[in-house]
Short mmCIF file of C-alpha atoms in Angstrom, two decimals:
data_model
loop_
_atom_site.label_atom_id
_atom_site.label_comp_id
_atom_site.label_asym_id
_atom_site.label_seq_id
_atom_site.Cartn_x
_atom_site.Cartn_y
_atom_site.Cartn_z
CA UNK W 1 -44.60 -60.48 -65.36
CA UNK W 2 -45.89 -56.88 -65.71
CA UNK W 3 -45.13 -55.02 -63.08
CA UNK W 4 -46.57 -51.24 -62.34
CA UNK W 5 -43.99 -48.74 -61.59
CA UNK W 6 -43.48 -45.02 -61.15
CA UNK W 7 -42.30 -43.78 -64.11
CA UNK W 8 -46.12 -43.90 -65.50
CA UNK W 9 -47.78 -43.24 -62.08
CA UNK W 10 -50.42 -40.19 -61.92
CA UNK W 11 -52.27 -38.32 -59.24
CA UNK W 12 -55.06 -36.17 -59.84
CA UNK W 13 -57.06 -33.73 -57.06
CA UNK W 14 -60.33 -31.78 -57.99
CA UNK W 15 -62.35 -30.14 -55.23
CA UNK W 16 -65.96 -31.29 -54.02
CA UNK W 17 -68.62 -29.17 -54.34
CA UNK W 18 -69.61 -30.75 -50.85
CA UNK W 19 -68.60 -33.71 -48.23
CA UNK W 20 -69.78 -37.08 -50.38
CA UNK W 21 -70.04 -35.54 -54.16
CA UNK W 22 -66.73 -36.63 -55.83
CA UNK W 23 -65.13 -33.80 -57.76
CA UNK W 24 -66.11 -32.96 -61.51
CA UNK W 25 -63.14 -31.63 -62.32
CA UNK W 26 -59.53 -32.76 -62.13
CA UNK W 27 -56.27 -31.64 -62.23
CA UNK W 28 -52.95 -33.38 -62.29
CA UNK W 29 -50.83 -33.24 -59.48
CA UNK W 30 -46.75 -32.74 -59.16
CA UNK W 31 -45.54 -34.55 -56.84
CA UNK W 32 -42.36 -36.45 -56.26
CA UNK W 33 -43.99 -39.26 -53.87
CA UNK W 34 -47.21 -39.85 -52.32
CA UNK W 35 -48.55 -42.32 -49.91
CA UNK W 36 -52.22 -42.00 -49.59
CA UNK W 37 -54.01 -44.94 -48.68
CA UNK W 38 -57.09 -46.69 -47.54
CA UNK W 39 -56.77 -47.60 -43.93
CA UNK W 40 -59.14 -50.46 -42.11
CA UNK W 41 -59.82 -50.44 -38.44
CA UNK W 42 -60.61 -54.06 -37.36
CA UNK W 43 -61.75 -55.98 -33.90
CA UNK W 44 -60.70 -59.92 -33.22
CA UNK W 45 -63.15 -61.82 -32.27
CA UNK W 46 -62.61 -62.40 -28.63
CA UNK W 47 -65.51 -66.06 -28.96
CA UNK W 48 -64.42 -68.93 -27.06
CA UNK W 49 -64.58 -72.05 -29.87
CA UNK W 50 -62.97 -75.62 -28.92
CA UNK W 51 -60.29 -75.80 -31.15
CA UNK W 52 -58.53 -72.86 -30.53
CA UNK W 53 -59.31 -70.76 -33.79
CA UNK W 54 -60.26 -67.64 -33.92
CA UNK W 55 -63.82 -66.84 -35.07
CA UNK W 56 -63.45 -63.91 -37.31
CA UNK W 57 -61.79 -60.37 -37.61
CA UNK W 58 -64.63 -57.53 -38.34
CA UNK W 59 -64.09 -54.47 -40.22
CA UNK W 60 -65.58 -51.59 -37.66
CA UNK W 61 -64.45 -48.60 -39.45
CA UNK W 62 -62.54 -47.20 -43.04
CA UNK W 63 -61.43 -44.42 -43.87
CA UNK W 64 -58.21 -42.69 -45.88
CA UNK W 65 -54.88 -40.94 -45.06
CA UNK W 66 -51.26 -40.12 -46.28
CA UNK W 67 -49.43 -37.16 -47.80
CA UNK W 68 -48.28 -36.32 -51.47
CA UNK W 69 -44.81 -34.80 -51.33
CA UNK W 70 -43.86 -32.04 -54.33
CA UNK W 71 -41.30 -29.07 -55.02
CA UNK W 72 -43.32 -26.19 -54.89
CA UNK W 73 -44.04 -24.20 -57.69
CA UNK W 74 -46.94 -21.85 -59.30
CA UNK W 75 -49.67 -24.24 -60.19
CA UNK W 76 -53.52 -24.74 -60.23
CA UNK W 77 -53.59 -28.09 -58.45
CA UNK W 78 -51.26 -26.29 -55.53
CA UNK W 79 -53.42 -23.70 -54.86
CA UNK W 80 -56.20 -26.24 -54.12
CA UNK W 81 -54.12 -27.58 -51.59
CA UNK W 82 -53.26 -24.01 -50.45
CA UNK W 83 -57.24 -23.34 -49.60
CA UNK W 84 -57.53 -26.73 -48.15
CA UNK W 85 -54.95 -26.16 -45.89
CA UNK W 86 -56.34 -22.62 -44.86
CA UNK W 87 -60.00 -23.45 -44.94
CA UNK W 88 -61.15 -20.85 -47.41
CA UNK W 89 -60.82 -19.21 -50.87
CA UNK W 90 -58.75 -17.04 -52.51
CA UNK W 91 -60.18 -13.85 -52.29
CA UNK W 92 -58.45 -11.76 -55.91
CA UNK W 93 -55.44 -13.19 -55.31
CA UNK W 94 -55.12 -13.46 -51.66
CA UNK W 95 -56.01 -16.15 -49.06
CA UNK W 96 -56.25 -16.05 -45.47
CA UNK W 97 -57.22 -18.44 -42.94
CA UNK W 98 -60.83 -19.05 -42.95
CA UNK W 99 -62.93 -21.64 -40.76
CA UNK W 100 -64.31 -23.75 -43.66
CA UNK W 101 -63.48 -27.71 -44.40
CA UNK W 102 -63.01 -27.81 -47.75
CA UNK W 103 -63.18 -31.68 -49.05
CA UNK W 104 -61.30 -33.01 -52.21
CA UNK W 105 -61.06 -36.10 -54.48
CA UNK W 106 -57.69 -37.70 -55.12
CA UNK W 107 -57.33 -40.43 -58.02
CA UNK W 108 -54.37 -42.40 -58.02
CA UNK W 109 -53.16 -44.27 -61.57
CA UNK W 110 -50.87 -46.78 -62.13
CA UNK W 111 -50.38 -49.16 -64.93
CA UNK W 112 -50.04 -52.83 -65.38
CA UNK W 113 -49.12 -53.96 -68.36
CA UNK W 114 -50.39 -50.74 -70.08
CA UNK W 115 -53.51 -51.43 -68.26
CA UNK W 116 -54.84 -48.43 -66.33
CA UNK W 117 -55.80 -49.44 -62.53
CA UNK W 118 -57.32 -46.64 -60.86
CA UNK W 119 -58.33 -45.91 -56.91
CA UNK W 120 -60.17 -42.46 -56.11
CA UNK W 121 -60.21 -41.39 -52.40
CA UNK W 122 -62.91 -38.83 -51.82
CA UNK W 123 -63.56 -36.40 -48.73
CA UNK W 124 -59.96 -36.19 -48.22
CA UNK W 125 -59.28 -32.85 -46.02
CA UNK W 126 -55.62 -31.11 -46.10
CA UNK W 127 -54.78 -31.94 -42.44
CA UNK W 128 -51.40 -30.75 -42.43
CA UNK W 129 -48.92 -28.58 -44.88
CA UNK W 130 -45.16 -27.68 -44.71
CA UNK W 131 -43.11 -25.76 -46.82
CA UNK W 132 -39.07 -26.04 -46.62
CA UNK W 133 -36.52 -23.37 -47.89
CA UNK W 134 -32.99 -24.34 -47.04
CA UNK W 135 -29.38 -23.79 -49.60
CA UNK W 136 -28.70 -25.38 -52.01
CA UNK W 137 -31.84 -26.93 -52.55
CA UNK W 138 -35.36 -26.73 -54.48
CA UNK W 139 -38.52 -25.47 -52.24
CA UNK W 140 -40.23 -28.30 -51.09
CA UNK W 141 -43.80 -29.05 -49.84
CA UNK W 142 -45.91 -31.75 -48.03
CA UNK W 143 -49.55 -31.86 -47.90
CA UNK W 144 -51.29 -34.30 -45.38
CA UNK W 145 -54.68 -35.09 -45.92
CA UNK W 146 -56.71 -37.10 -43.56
CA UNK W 147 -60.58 -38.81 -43.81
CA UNK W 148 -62.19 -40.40 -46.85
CA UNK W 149 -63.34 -43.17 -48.28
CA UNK W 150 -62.34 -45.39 -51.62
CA UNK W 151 -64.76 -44.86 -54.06
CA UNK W 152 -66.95 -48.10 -54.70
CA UNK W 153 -67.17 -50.60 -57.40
CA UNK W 154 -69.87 -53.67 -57.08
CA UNK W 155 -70.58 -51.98 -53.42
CA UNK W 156 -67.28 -52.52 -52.26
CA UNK W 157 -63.99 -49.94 -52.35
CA UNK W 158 -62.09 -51.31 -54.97
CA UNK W 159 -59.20 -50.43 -57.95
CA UNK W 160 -60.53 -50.24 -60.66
CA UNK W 161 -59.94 -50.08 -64.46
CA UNK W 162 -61.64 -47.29 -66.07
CA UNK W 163 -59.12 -44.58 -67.78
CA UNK W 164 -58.07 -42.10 -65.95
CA UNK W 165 -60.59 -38.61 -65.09
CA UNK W 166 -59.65 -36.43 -67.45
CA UNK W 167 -57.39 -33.50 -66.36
CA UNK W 168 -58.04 -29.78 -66.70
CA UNK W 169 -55.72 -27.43 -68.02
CA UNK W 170 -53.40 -26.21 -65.45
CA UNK W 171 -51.51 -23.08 -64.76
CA UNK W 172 -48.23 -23.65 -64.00
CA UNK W 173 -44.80 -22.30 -63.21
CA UNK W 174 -41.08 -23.40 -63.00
CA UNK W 175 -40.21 -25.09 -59.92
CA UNK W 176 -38.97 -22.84 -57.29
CA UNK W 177 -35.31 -22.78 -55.53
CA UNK W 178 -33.74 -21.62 -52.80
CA UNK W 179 -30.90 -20.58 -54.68
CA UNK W 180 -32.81 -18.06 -57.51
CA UNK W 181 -32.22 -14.70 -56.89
CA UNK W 182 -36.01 -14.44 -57.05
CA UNK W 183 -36.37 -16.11 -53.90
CA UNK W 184 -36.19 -13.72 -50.94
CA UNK W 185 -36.51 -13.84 -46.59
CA UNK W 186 -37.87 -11.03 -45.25
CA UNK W 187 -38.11 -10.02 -41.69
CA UNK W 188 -39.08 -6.92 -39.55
CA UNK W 189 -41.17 -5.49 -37.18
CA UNK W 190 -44.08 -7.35 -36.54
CA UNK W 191 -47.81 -5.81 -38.49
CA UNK W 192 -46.59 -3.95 -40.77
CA UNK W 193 -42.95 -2.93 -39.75
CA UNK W 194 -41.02 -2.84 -43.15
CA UNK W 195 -39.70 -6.01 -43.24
CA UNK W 196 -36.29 -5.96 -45.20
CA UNK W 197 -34.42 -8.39 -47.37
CA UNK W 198 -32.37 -10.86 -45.49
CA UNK W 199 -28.94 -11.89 -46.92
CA UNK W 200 -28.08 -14.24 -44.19
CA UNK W 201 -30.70 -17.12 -43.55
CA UNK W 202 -29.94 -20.78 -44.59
CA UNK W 203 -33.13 -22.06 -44.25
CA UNK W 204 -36.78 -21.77 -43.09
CA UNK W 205 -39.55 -23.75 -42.84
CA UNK W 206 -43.17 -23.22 -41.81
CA UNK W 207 -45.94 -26.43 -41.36
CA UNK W 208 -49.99 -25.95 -40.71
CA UNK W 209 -51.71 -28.43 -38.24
CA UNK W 210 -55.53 -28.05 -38.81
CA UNK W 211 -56.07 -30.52 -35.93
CA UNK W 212 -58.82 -32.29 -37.77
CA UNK W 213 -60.58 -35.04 -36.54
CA UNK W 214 -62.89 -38.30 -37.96
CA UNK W 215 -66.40 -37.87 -37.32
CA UNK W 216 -68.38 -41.23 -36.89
CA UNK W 217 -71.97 -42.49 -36.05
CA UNK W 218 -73.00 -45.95 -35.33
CA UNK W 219 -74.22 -47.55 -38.21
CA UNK W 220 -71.64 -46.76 -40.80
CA UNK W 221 -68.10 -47.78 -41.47
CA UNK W 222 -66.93 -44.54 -43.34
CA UNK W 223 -66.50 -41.27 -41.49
CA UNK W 224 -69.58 -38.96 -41.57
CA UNK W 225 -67.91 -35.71 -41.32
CA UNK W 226 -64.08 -34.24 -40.68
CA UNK W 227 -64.25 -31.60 -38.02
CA UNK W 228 -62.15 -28.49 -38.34
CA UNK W 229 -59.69 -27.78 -35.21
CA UNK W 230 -57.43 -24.65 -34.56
CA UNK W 231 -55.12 -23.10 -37.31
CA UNK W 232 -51.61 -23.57 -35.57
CA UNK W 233 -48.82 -22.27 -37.42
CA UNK W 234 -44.89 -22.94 -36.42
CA UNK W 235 -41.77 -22.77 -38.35
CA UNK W 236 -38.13 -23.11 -37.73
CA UNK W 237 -35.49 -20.62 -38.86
CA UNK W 238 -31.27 -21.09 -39.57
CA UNK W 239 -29.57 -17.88 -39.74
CA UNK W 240 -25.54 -16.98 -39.82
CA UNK W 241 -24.49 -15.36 -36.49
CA UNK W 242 -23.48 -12.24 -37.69
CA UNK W 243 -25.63 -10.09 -36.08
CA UNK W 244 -27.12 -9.64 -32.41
CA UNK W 245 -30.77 -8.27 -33.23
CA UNK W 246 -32.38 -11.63 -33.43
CA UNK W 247 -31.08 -12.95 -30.46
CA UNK W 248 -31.99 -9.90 -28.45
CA UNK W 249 -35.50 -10.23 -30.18
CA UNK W 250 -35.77 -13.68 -28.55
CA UNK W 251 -34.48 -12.30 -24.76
CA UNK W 252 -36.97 -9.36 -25.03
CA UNK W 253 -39.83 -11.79 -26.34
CA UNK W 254 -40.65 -8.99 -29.24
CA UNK W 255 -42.92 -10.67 -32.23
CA UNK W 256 -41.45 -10.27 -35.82
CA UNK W 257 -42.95 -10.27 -38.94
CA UNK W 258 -41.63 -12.73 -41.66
CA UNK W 259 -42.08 -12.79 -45.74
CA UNK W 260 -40.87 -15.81 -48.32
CA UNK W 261 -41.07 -14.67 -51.41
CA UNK W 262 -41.05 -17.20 -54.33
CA UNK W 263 -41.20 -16.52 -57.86
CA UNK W 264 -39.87 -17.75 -61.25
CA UNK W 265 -39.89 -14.10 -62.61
CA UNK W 266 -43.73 -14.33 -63.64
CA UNK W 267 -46.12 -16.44 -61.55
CA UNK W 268 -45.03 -17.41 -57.70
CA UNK W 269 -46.32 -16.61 -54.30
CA UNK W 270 -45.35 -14.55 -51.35
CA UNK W 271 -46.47 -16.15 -47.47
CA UNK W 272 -46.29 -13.58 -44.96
CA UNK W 273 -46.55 -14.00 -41.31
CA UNK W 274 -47.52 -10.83 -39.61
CA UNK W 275 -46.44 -11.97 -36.13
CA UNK W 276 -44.32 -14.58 -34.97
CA UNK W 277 -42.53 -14.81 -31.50
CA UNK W 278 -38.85 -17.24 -31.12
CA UNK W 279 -40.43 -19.67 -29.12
CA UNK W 280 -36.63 -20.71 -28.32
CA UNK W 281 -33.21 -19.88 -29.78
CA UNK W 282 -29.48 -21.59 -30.00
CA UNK W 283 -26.02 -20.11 -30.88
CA UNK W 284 -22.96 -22.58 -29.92
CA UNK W 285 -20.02 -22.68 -30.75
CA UNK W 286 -20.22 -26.23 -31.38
CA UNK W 287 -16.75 -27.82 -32.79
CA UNK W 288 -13.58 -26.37 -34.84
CA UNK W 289 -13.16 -24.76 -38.01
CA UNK W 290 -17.44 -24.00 -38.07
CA UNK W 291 -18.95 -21.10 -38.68
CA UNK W 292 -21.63 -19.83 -35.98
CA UNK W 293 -25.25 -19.76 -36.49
CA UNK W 294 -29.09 -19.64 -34.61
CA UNK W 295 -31.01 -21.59 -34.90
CA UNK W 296 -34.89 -20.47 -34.03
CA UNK W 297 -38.01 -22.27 -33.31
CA UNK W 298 -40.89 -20.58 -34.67
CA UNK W 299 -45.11 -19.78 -33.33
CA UNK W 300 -47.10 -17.81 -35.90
CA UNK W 301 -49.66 -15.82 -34.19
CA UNK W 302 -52.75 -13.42 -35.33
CA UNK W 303 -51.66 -10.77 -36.32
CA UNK W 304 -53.66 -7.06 -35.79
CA UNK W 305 -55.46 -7.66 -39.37
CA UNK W 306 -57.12 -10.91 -37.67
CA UNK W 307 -54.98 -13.59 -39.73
CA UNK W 308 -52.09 -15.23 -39.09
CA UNK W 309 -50.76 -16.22 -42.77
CA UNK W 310 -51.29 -14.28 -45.84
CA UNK W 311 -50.62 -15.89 -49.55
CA UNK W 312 -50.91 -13.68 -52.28
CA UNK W 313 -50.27 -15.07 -55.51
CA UNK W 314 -48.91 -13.93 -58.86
CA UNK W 315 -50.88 -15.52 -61.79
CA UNK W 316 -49.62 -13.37 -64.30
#
């Protein structure tokens, strides 16, 4: 019995031009898992009938969710998700948050017996994104996307077996890692205030919430719309205790600003946060023979430019 696995398993993203036109073009995505799928709202029935059955079970509304998991690196199909997640366009090479709901297809392939079976979502909206630095490991990334539906075959959503869309040309770096010694923390003063290279942080982390939400109307199963809620920003930070500043940053409530800088020498990214307040802080001493660290809880805020993240990007 043939059997589809992972090993020849590919997802592709393009961007709509609008919500209901699937994307023209295509890119293929890294990932290392992904779990977007159709999901079906349903109602029981609630008829009386004399022999106990149940009548029927009606379909009342469809749509599409999950997130595609990846270690983040310099690549075309990335910065889609980068926009989607900020709700605009790279300006140059620099993206801010922007109030726009930008809608993308996803095609999922897999193969059965050498067979291609294909399912494209479309209108899928980047609901949600985190990015996680920590030692001793690569920099990883999750991108939820909410919305959709399954692209039809015989007027129903369906697999299907055409070959798969094909796939731009990419640009692409190496995967990034926390332990390159192009990877750097910075931290300082908040708008502006010379942040400096940080030699003591074990990890940090930083996840978008776009608060979208389905928009129906009576008369159709699929979502009509995906509105656009606030840009909320928080992050957590682990940093050796070898130094009071931060902590007395946290009891005086002052705002910080905050850099990661990724790079594999040529192409990467930097994220910069121009203001961010501890929201709460711990330093223990929790058990023997441990060394001492803080751990921080992290809200970005606007900062005086009028954004609250800043990617620029290195596509040289």
């Amino acid at each position: 019995m043939a059997v589809a696995t992972t090993a020849d398993a590919q997802v592709l993203i393009g961007e709509q031009s609008g919500f209901g036109s699937e994307a023209s073009t295509y890119y293929k995505m890294p990932f290392t898992a992904e779990s977007i799928n159709f999901v079906s709202d349903t109602v029981v029935s609630e008829e009386i009938t004399s022999d106990r059955a149940i009548k029927d079970v009606i379909r009342v509304a469809t749509g599409a969710e999950g997130d595609i998991n990846f270690e983040l690196q310099y690549h075309t199909a990335i910065d889609l998700i980068l926009e989607g997640a900020l709700g605009n366009d790279y300006s140059t090479n620099t993206l801010t948050e922007g109030t726009t709901t930008k809608f993308y297809s996803i095609e999922k392939n897999f193969k059965i017996g050498g067979a291609n079976q294909q399912m494209t979502f479309m209108d899928m909206a980047v609901g949600s994104l985190s990015i996680e630095a920590e030692i001793g490991s690569l920099i990883a990334g999750t991108a939820g996307f909410l919305g959709g539906t399954v692209k039809e075959t015989g007027g129903n959503p369906a697999f299907d077996t055409d070959s798969p869309s094909s796939a731009s040309s990419a640009t692409s770096s190496a995967i990034f890692s926390s332990a390159d010694t192009t990877t750097l923390f910075k931290l300082g003063d908040a708008n502006g205030g010379s942040p400096t290279t940080q030699t003591n942080v074990q990890a940090f982390s930083f996840a978008i919430d776009n608060g979208l939400r389905q928009q129906r109307a009576i008369g159709d199963k699929n979502i009509v719309g995906i509105g656009l809620g606030r840009f909320n920003v928080t992050g957590s930070m682990t940093m050796h205790f070898h130094s009071i500043i931060e902590m007395n940053k946290f009891l005086s409530d002052d705002a910080r600003e905050m850099e990661l800088h990724l790079t594999d020498g040529t192409r990467g990214y930097i994220f910069k946060f121009p203001q961010v307040k501890y929201t709460s802080a711990e330093v223990v001493a929790g058990s023997v023979d441990e060394d001492i660290v803080v751990e921080f809880e992290l809200q970005m805020l606007e900062g005086t430019a009028g954004h609250t993240l800043e990617v620029t990007r290195d596509p040289s």
